[in-house]
C-alpha positions in Angstrom: 15.1 7.7 11.0 12.5 5.2 12.0 9.2 5.1 10.2 7.9 2.2 12.2 4.3 2.9 13.0 3.5 4.4 9.6 0.1 3.3 8.4 -0.3 0.2 6.4 -0.3 0.3 2.6 -3.2 2.6 1.5 -6.0 1.1 -0.7 -6.0 4.3 -2.8 -3.1 6.1 -4.4 -1.5 7.8 -1.4 1.3 5.3 -1.2 4.9 6.6 -1.7 7.6 4.3 -3.0 10.7 3.9 -0.9 12.6 6.1 -3.4 10.1 9.0 -2.7 10.5 8.5 1.0 14.3 8.7 0.7 14.1 11.8 -1.5 12.0 13.5 1.1 14.5 12.6 3.9 17.4 13.8 1.7 15.6 17.1 1.0 15.2 17.7 4.8 18.8 16.8 5.5 20.0 19.1 2.7 17.9 22.0 4.1 19.7 21.5 7.5 23.2 21.8 6.1 24.5 25.3 5.5 26.7 24.3 2.5 26.0 22.7 -0.8 26.5 19.0 -0.6 26.6 16.5 -3.5 23.2 15.0 -4.3 24.0 11.3 -4.1 23.6 8.2 -2.0 26.7 9.1 0.1 24.3 11.4 2.1 22.8 8.2 3.6 26.1 6.6 4.7 25.7 7.5 8.3 21.9 7.4 8.4 19.8 4.3 9.0 16.3 4.4 7.4 13.7 2.0 8.8 10.8 1.8 6.4 8.3 -1.0 7.1 7.3 -3.2 4.2 3.7 -3.0 3.0 3.4 0.4 4.6 2.3 3.7 3.0 6.0 4.5 2.6 7.0 1.1 1.2 4.0 -0.4 -0.7 4.0 -3.7 -2.4 2.9 -4.2 -6.0 0.3 -3.5 -7.3 -0.3 -0.6 -5.0 -1.1 2.7 -6.6 1.5 5.5 -5.9 0.5 8.5 -7.8 -0.5 10.9 -5.0 2.2 9.6 -2.7 4.8 11.3 -4.9 3.4 14.7 -3.9 0.9 14.5 -1.0 2.7 11.8 1.1 6.2 13.1 0.4 5.2 16.6 1.7 3.8 15.0 4.9 7.2 13.2 5.4 9.0 16.6 5.0 6.6 18.4 7.3 6.8 15.6 9.9 10.6 15.6 9.9 10.9 19.4 10.1 8.4 19.3 13.0 10.3 16.4 14.8 13.5 18.4 14.4 12.0 21.6 15.7 12.9 23.6 12.7 9.5 24.7 11.4 
């Protein structure tokens, strides 16, 4: 999953730490699987995530990240569902 082209680090608090981006991706993947799967890093073994540094999805300190945990993560989920055609 390539997030290249995501906007640069936001001057406000809409940045999402990489962990939040990964959690949103994991949520989407788990929604696509018909069975319960363990909630651990093994889910990412066959998935390559490309998240550019100093972007809204991988901000550098001291970037604010408060709204990114909810607002931006929901945009990630919506975007992935749309890209996969499952909305």
